[in-house]
mmCIF file with all atom_site columns, C-alpha atoms in Angstrom:
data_model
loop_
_atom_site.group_PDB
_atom_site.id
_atom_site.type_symbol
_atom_site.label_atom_id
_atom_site.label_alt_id
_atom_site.label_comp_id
_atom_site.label_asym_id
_atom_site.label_entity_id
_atom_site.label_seq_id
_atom_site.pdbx_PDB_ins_code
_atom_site.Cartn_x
_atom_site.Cartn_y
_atom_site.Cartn_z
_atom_site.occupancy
_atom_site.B_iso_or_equiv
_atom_site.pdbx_formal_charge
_atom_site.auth_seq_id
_atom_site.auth_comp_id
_atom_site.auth_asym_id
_atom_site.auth_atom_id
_atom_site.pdbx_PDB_model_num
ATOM 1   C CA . UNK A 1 1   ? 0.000   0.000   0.000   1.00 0.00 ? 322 UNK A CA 1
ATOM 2   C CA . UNK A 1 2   ? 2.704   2.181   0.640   1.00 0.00 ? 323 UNK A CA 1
ATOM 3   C CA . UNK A 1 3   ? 4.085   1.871   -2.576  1.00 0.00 ? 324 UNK A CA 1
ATOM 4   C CA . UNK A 1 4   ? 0.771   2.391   -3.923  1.00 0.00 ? 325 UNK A CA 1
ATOM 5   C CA . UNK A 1 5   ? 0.066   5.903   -2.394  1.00 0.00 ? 326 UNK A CA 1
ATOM 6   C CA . UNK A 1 6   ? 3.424   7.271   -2.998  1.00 0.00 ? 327 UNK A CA 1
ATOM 7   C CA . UNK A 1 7   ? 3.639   6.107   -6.393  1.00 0.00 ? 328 UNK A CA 1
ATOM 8   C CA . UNK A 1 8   ? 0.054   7.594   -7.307  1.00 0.00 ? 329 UNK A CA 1
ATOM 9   C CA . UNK A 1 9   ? 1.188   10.927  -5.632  1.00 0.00 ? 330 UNK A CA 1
ATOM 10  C CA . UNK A 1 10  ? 4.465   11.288  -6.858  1.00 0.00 ? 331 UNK A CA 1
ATOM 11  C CA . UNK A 1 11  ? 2.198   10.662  -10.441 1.00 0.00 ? 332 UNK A CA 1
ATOM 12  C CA . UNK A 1 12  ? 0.174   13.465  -9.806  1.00 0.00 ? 333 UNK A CA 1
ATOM 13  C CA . UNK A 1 13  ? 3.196   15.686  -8.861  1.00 0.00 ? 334 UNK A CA 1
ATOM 14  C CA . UNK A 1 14  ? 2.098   16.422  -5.299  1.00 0.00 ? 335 UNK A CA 1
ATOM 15  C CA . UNK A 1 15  ? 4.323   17.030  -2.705  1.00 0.00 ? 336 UNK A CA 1
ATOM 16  C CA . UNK A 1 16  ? 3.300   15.413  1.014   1.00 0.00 ? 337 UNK A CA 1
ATOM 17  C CA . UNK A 1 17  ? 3.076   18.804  2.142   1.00 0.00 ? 338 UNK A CA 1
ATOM 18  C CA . UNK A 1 18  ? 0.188   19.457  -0.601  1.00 0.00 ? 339 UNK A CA 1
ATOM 19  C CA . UNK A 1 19  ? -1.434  16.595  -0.244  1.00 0.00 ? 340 UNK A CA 1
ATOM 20  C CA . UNK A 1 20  ? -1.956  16.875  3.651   1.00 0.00 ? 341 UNK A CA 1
ATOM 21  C CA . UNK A 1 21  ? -2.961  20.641  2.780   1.00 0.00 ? 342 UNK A CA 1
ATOM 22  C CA . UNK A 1 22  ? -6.054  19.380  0.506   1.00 0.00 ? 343 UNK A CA 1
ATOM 23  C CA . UNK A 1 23  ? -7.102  16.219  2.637   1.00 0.00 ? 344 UNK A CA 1
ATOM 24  C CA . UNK A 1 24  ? -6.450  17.929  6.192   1.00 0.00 ? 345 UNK A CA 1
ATOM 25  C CA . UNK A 1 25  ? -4.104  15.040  7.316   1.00 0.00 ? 346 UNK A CA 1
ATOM 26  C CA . UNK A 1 26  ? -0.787  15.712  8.917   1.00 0.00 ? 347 UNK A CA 1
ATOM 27  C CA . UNK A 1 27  ? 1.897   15.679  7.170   1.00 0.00 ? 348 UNK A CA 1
ATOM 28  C CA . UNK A 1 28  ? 3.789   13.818  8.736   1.00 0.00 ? 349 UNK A CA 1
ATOM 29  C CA . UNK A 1 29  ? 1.032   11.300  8.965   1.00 0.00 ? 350 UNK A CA 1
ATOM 30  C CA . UNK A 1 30  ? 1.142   11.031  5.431   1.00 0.00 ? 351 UNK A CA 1
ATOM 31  C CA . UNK A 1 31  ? 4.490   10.362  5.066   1.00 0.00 ? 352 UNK A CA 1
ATOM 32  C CA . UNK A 1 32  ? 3.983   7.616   7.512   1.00 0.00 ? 353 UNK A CA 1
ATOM 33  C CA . UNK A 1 33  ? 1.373   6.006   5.725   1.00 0.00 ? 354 UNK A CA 1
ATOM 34  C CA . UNK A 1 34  ? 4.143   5.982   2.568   1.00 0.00 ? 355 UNK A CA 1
ATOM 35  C CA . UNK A 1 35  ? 6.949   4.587   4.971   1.00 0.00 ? 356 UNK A CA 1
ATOM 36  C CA . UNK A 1 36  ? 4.525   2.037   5.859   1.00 0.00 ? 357 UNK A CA 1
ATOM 37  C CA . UNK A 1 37  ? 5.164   2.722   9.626   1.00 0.00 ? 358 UNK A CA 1
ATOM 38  C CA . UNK A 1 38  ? 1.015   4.334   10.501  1.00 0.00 ? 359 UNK A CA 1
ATOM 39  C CA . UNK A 1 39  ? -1.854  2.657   8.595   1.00 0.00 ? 360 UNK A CA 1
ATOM 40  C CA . UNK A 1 40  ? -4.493  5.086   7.604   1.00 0.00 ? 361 UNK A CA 1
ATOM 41  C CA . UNK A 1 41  ? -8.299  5.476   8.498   1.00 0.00 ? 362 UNK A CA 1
ATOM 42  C CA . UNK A 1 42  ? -11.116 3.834   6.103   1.00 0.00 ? 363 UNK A CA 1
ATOM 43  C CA . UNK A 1 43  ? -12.062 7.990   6.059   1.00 0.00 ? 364 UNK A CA 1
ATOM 44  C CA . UNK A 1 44  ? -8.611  8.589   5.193   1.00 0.00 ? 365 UNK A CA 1
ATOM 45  C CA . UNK A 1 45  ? -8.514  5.918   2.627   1.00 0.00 ? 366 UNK A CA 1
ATOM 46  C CA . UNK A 1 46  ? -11.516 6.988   0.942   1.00 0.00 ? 367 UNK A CA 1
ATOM 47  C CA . UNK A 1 47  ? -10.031 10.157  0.400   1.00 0.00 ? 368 UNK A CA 1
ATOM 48  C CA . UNK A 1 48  ? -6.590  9.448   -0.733  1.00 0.00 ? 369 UNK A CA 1
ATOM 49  C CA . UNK A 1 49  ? -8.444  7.445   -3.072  1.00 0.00 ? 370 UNK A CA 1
ATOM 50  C CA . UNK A 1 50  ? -10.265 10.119  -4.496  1.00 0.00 ? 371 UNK A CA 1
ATOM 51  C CA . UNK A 1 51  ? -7.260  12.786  -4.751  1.00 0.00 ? 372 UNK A CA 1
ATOM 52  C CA . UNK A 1 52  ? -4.712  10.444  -6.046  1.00 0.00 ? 373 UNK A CA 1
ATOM 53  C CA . UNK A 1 53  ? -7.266  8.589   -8.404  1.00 0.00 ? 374 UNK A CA 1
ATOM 54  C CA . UNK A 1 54  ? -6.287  4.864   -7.218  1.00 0.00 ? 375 UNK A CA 1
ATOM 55  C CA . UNK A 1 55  ? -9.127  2.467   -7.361  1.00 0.00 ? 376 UNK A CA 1
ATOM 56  C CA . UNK A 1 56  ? -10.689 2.193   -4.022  1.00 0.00 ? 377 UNK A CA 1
ATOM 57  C CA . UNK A 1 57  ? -11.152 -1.699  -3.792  1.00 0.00 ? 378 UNK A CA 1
ATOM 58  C CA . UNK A 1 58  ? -7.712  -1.720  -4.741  1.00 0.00 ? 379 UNK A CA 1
ATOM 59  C CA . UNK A 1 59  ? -6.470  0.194   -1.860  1.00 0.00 ? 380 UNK A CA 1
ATOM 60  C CA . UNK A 1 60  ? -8.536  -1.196  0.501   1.00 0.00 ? 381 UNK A CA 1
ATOM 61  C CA . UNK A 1 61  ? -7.872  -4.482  -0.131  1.00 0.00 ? 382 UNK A CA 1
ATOM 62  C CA . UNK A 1 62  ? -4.116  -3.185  -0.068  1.00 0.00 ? 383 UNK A CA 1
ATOM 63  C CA . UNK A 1 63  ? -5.323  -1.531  3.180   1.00 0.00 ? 384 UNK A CA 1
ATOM 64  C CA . UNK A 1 64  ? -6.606  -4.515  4.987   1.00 0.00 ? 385 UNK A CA 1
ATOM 65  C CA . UNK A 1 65  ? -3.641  -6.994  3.374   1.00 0.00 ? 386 UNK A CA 1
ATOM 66  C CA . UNK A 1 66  ? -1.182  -5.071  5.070   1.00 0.00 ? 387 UNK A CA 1
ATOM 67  C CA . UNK A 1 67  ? -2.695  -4.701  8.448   1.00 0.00 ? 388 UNK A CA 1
ATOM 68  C CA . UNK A 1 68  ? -3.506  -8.440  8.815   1.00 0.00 ? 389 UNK A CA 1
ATOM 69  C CA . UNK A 1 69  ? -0.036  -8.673  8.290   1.00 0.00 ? 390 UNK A CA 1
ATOM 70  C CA . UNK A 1 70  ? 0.791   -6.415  10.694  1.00 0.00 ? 391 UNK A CA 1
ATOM 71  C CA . UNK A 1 71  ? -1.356  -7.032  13.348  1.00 0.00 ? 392 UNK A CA 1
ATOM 72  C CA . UNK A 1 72  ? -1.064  -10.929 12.570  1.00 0.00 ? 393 UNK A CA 1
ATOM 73  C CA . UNK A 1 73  ? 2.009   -11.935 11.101  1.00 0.00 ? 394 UNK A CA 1
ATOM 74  C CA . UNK A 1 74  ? 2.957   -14.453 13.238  1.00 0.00 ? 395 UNK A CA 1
ATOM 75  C CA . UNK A 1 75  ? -0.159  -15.686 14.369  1.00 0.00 ? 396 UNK A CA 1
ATOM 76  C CA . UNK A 1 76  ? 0.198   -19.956 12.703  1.00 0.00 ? 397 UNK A CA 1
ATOM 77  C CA . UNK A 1 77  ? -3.811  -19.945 12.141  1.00 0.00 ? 398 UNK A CA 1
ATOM 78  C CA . UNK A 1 78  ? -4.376  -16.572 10.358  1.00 0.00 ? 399 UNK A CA 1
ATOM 79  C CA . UNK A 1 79  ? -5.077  -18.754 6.707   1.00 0.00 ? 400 UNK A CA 1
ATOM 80  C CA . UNK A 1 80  ? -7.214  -20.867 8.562   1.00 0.00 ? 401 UNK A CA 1
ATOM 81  C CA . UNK A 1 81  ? -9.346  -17.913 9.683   1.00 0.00 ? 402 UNK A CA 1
ATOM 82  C CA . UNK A 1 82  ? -9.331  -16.446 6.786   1.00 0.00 ? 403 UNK A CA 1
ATOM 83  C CA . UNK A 1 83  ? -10.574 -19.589 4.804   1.00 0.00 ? 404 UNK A CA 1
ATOM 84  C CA . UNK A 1 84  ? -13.141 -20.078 8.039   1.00 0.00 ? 405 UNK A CA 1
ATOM 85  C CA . UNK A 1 85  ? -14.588 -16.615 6.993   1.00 0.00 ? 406 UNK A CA 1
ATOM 86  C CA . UNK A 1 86  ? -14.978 -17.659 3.688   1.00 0.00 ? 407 UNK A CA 1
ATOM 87  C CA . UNK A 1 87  ? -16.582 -20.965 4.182   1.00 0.00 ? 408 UNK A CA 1
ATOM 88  C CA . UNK A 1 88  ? -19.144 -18.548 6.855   1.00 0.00 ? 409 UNK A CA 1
ATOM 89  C CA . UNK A 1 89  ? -20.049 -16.036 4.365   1.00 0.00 ? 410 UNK A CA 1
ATOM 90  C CA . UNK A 1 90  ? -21.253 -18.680 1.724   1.00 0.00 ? 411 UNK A CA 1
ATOM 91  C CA . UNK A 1 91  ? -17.941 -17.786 -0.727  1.00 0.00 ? 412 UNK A CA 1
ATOM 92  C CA . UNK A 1 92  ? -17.764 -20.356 -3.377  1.00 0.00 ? 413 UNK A CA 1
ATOM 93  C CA . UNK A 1 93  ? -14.101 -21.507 -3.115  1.00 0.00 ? 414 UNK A CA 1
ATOM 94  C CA . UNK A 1 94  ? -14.103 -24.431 -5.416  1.00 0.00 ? 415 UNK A CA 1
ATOM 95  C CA . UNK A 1 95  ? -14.083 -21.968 -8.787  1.00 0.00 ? 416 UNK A CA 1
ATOM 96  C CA . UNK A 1 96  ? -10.696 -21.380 -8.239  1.00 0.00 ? 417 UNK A CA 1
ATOM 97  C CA . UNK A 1 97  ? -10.146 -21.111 -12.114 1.00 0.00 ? 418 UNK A CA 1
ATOM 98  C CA . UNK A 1 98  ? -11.081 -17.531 -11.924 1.00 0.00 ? 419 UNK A CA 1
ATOM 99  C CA . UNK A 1 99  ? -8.923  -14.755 -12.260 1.00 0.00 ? 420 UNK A CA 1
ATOM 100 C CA . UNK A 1 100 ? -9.473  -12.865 -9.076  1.00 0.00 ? 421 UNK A CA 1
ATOM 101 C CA . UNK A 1 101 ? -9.404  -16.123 -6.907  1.00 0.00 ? 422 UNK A CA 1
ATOM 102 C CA . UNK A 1 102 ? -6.726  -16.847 -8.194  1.00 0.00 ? 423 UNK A CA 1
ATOM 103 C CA . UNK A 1 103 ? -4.269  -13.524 -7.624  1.00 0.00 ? 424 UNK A CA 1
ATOM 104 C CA . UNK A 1 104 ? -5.925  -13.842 -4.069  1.00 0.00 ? 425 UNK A CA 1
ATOM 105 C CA . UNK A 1 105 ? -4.596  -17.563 -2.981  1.00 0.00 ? 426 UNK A CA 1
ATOM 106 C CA . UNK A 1 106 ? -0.795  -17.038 -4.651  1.00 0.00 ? 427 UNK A CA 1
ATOM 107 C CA . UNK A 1 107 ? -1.528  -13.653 -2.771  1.00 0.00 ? 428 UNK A CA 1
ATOM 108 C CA . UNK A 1 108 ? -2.099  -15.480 0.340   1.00 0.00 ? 429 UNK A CA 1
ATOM 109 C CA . UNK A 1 109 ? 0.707   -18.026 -0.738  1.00 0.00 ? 430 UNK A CA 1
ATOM 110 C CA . UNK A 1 110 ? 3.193   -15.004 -1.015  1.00 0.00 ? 431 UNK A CA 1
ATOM 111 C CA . UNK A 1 111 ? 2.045   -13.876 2.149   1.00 0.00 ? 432 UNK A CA 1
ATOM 112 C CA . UNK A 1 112 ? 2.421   -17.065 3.821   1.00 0.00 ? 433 UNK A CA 1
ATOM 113 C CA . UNK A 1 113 ? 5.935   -17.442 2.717   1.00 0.00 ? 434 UNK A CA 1
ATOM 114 C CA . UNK A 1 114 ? 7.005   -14.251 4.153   1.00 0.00 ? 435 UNK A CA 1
ATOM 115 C CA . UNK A 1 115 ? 5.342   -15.155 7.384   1.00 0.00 ? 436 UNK A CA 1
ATOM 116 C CA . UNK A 1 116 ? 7.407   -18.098 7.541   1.00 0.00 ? 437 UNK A CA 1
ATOM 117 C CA . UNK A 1 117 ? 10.908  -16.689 7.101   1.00 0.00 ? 438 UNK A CA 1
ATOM 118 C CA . UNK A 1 118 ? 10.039  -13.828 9.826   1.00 0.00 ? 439 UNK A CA 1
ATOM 119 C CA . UNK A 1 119 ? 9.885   -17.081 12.261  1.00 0.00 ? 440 UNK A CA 1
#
């Protein structure tokens, strides 16, 4: 995500300063959301969104990617939870041959992996 919003800024030749101006977000908050040490608000998402014209699924998936990672990094039975909230909200899992299933599981492979070399 971090990537994401200073890539799309840096695109629309803002500086952090400006871009804190216009959304009324510290600055220094903002460069924290692009150093990837603060995580913003779904308010604040919204409206980085809108200003730096990224797709707002795709930063909030970005957005809640990174802070199950964060907040859960370590924890052995986060892919089981996640598949348990699947199976609980009725998502069809066995068409797997789709596109956007299928960036999401090597997503969650990739994610995984990097899980297991922080052990």
């Amino acid at each position: 995500m971090k990537t994401l919003l200073k890539n799309a800024r840096e695109q629309k030749n803002l500086k952090i300063r400006e871009v804190a101006q216009i959304l009324g977000i510290d600055q220094a908050l903002i460069s924290k959301f692009e150093s990837g040490t603060r995580f913003p608000t779904r308010e604040q998402i919204a409206k980085l969104s809108q200003l730096l014209t990224i797709d707002y699924d795709t930063l909030m998936v970005s957005w809640i990617k990174e802070k199950i990672v964060n907040d859960y990094g370590n924890e052995p039975n986060v892919l089981k939870a996640l598949s348990t909230i699947l199976i609980e909200n009725n998502y069809n899992t066995s068409i797997s041959n789709e596109p956007k299933i299928d960036s999401i599981l090597e997503e969650m492979e990739r994610l995984k992996d990097k899980l297991q070399q922080l052990r």
